[in-house]
C-alpha cells in the first residue's frame, strides 16, 4: 500500500478524478505498478 501511495503522488493534477497508484502482486512478488497519468 505504501508503494501505491508513493506512485499516486507522482500523478499530475487529475481533477475531477483522484490520484491513483497501483501495485500488482503475485505470489508475494511485484509484477507490475503504475499510476494515473491524467
Short mmCIF file of C-alpha atoms in Angstrom, two decimals:
data_model
loop_
_atom_site.label_atom_id
_atom_site.label_comp_id
_atom_site.label_asym_id
_atom_site.label_seq_id
_atom_site.Cartn_x
_atom_site.Cartn_y
_atom_site.Cartn_z
CA UNK A 1 0.00 0.00 0.00
CA UNK A 2 2.84 2.37 0.82
CA UNK A 3 4.29 1.90 -2.69
CA UNK A 4 0.87 2.55 -4.29
CA UNK A 5 0.59 5.82 -2.35
CA UNK A 6 4.10 6.84 -3.43
CA UNK A 7 3.16 6.22 -7.05
CA UNK A 8 -0.08 8.17 -6.71
CA UNK A 9 1.88 11.21 -5.54
CA UNK A 10 3.72 11.23 -8.88
CA UNK A 11 0.47 11.77 -10.77
CA UNK A 12 -0.15 15.23 -12.19
CA UNK A 13 -3.30 17.24 -11.48
CA UNK A 14 -6.12 14.85 -12.45
CA UNK A 15 -9.28 16.72 -11.43
CA UNK A 16 -12.06 15.68 -11.23
CA UNK A 17 -10.52 12.19 -10.90
CA UNK A 18 -8.49 11.17 -7.85
CA UNK A 19 -4.77 10.46 -8.00
CA UNK A 20 -4.36 6.67 -8.22
CA UNK A 21 -1.36 4.40 -7.77
CA UNK A 22 -1.43 0.64 -8.29
CA UNK A 23 0.90 -2.22 -7.40
CA UNK A 24 0.11 -5.70 -8.72
CA UNK A 25 1.49 -8.61 -6.69
CA UNK A 26 1.50 -12.31 -7.49
CA UNK A 27 2.86 -14.93 -5.11
CA UNK A 28 4.40 -12.19 -2.98
CA UNK A 29 6.33 -10.60 -5.86
CA UNK A 30 5.60 -7.27 -7.56
CA UNK A 31 4.67 -7.99 -11.18
CA UNK A 32 3.53 -4.51 -12.18
CA UNK A 33 2.99 -0.99 -10.96
CA UNK A 34 1.82 2.33 -12.28
CA UNK A 35 -0.21 5.46 -11.67
CA UNK A 36 -2.87 7.61 -13.33
CA UNK A 37 -1.04 9.87 -15.74
CA UNK A 38 -4.04 12.07 -16.49
#
